[in-house]
CSV table of C-alpha atoms in Angstrom, one decimal:
chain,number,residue,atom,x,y,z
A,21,UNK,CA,0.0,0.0,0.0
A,22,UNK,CA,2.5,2.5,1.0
A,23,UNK,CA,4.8,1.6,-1.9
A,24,UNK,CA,1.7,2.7,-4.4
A,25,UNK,CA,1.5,5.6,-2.7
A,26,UNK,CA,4.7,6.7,-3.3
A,27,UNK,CA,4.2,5.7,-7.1
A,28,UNK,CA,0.9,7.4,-7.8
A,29,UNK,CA,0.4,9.4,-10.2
A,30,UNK,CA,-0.8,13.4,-8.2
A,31,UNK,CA,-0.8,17.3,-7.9
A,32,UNK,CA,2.4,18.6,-7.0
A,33,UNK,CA,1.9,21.5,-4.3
A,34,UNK,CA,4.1,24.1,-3.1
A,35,UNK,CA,3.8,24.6,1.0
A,36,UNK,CA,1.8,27.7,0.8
A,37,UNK,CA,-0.9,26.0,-1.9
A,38,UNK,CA,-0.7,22.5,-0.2
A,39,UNK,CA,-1.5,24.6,3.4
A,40,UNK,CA,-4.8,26.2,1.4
A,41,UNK,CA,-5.6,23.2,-0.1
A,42,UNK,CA,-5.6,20.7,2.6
A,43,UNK,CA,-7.7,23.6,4.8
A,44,UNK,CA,-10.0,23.6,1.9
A,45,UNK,CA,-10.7,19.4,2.5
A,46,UNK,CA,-11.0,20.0,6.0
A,47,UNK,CA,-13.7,22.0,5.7
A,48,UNK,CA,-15.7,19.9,3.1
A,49,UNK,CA,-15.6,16.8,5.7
A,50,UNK,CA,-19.1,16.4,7.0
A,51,UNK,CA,-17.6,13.9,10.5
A,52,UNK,CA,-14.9,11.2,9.8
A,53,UNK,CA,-11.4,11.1,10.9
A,54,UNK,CA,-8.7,12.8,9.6
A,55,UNK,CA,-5.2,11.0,9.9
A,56,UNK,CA,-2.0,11.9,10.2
A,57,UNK,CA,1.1,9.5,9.9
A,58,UNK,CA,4.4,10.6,11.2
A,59,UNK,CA,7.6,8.4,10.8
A,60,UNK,CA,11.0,10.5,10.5
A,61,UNK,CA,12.5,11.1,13.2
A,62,UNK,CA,14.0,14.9,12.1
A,63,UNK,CA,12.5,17.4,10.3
A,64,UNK,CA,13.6,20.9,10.2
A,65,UNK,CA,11.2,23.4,11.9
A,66,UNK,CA,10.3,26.6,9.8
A,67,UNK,CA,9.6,29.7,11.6
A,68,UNK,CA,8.8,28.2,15.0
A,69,UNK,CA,9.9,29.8,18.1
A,70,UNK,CA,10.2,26.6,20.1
A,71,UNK,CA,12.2,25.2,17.9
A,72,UNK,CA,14.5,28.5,17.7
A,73,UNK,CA,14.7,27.9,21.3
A,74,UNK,CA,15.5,24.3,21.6
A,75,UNK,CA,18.7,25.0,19.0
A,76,UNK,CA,19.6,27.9,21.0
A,77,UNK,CA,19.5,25.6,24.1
A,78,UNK,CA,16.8,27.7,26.2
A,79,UNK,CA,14.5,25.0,27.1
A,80,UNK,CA,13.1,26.7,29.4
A,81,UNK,CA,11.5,29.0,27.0
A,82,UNK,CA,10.8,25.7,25.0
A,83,UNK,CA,8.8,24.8,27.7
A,84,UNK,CA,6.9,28.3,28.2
A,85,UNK,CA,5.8,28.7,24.5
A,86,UNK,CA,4.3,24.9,24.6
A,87,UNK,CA,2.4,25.3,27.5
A,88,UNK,CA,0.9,28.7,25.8
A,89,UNK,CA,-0.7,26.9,23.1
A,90,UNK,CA,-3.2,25.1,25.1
A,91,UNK,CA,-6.1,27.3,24.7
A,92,UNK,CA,-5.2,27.4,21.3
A,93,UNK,CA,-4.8,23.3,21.2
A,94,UNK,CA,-8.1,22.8,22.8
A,95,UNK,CA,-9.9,25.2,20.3
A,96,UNK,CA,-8.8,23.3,17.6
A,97,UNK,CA,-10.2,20.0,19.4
A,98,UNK,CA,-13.2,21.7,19.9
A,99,UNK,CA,-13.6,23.0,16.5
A,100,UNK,CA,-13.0,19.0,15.6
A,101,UNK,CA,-16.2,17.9,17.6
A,102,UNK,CA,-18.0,20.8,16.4
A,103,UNK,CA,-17.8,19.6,12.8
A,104,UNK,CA,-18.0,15.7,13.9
A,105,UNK,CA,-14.2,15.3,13.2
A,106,UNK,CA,-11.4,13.3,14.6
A,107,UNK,CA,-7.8,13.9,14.5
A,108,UNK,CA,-5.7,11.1,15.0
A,109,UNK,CA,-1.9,11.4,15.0
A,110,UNK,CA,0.2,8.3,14.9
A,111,UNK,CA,3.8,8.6,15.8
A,112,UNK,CA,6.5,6.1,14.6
A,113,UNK,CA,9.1,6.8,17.2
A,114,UNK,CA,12.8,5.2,17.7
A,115,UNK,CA,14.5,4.2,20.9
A,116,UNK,CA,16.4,5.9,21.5
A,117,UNK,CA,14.7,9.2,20.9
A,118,UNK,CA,16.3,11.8,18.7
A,119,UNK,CA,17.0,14.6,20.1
A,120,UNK,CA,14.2,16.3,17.6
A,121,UNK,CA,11.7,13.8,18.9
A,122,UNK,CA,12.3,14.3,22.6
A,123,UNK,CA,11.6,18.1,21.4
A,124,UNK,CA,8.1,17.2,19.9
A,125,UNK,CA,7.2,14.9,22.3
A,126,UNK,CA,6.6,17.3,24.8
A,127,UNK,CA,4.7,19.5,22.5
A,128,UNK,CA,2.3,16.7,21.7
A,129,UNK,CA,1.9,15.5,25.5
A,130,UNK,CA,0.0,19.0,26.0
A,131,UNK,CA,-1.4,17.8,22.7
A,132,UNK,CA,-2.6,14.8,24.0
A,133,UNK,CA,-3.5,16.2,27.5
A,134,UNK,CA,-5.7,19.0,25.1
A,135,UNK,CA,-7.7,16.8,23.9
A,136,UNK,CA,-5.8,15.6,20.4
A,137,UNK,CA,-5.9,11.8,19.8
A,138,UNK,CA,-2.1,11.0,19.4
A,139,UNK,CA,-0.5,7.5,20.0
A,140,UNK,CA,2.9,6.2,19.1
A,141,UNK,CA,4.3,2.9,17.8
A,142,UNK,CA,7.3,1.6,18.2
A,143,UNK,CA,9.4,1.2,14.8
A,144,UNK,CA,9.5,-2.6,14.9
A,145,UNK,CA,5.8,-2.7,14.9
A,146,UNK,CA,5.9,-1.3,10.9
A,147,UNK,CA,9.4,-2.6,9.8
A,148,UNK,CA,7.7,-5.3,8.1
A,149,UNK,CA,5.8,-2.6,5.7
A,150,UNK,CA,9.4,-1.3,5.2
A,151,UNK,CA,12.4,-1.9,2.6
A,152,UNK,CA,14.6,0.1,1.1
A,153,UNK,CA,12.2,3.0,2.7
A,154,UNK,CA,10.6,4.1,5.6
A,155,UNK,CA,6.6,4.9,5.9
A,156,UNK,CA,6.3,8.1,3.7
A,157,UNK,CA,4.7,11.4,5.5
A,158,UNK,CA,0.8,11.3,5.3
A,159,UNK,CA,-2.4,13.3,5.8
A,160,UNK,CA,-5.7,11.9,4.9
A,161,UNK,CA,-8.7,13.9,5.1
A,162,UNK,CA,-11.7,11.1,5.0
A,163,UNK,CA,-12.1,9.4,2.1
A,164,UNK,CA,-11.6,11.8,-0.4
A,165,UNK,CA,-7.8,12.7,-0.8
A,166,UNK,CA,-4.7,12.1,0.5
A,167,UNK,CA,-1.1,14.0,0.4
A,168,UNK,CA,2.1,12.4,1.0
A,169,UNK,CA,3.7,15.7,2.7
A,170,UNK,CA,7.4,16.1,0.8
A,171,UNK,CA,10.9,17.6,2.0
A,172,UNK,CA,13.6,18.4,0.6
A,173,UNK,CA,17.3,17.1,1.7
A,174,UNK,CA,17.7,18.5,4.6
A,175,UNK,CA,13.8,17.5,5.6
A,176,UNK,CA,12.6,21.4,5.6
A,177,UNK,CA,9.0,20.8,4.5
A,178,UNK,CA,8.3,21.8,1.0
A,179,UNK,CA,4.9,21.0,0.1
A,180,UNK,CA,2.9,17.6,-0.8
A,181,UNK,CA,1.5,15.5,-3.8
A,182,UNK,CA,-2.2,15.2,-3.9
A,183,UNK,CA,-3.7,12.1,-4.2
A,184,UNK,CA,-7.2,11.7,-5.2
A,185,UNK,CA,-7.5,7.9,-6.0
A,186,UNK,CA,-10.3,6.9,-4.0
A,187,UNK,CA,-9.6,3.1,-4.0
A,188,UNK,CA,-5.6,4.6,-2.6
A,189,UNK,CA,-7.2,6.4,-0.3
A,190,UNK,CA,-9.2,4.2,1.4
A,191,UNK,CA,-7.0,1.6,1.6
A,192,UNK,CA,-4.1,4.0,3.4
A,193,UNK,CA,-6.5,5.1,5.6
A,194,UNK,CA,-7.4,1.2,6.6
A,195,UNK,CA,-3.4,0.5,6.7
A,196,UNK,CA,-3.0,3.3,9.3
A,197,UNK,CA,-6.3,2.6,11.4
A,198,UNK,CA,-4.6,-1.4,11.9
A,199,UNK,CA,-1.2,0.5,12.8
A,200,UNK,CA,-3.4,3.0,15.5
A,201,UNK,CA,-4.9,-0.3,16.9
A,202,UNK,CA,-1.1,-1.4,18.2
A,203,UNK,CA,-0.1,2.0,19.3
A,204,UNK,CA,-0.2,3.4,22.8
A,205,UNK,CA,-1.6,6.4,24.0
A,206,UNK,CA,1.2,9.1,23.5
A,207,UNK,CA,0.8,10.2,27.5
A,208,UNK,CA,1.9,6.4,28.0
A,209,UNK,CA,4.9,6.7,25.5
A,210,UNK,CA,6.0,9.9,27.6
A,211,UNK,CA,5.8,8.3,30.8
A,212,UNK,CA,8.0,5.3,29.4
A,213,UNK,CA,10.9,7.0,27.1
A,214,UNK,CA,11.0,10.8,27.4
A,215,UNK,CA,9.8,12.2,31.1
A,216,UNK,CA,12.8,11.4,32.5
A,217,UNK,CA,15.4,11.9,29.7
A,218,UNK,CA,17.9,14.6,29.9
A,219,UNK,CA,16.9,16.9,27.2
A,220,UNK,CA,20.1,17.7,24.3
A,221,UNK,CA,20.4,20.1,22.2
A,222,UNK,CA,20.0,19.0,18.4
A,223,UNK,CA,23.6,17.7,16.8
A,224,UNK,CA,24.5,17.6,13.3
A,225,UNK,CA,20.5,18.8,12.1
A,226,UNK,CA,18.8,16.2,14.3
């Protein structure tokens, strides 16, 4: 499945057009689940404060803007209910954690704590779907379209292909609702592998 993905035939999008387009498919959902399937381990943060902070080693200001975006974080959820949606976020994660990944993680434990369904799942539980290369980068909006998000070399995000096979669609969004069943809730994951990690500064970009 996630090999045909990566081989469809789609719209190539810039950031800024695949931003407005994917906000456009939000809002034409009528209930369902969106799904979002996260598996590097590093991307490069544009234009976000936290992660300014986290390369300039303040964590403690880290800490301050994540814990300003709850109200925010639990508008969002609301809006979700509101229009009968779900958002479910499933995070491959390594052991040990990248330094990027301990970062995030304690953004999306206020996530999780917001409201947001997020769970992780451990790396061996999708190396079986994986060869020469890992899961790609997705976000499915129902059953109407897909995009496989896309980076450049240095994983600075850089827009998506749009994918609006139906038959591909549905069938990733089945492969990732069998992956959510053998996550764990993302509070869990915390508890486990990152509350009591000393935090480190990214080295060498991740």
């Amino acid at each position: 499945m996630f090999d045909r993905i990566r081989a469809a035939e789609g719209t190539i999008l810039d950031r800024p057009a695949y931003h407005a387009d994917s906000d456009q498919e939000e809002e034409k959902l009528d209930g369902g689940v969106i799904w979002k399937l996260e598996r590097a381990q590093y991307f490069n943060e544009l234009d976000d404060p936290a992660w300014d902070a986290f390369v300039a080693g303040d964590w403690a200001r880290v800490m301050e803007i994540f814990e300003s975006e709850r109200d925010a974080v639990r508008a969002d959820v609301g809006r979700y209910v509101h229009q009968g949606l779900e958002f479910r976020r499933l995070r491959i994660v390594e052991d040990p954690p990248t330094p990027y990944l301990q970062w995030e993680s304690h953004s999306h434990r206020i996530f999780a704590e917001c409201g947001h369904a997020i769970r992780a799942l451990d790396t061996p539980e999708v190396a079986h779907l994986e060869g020469a290369n890992p899961l790609p980068e997705l976000m499915i909006y129902g059953t109407r379209v897909l995009y496989q998000v896309r980076y450049d070399e240095a994983w600075t995000p850089i827009g998506a292909k749009r994918v609006d096979d139906p038959e591909l669609v549905a069938g990733a969004a089945a492969a990732i609702a069998e992956l959510w069943e053998r996550g764990e809730a993302f509070s869990d994951y915390f508890d486990r592998c990152i509350a009591a990690r000393s935090i480190s500064r990214p080295a060498g970009g991740n």
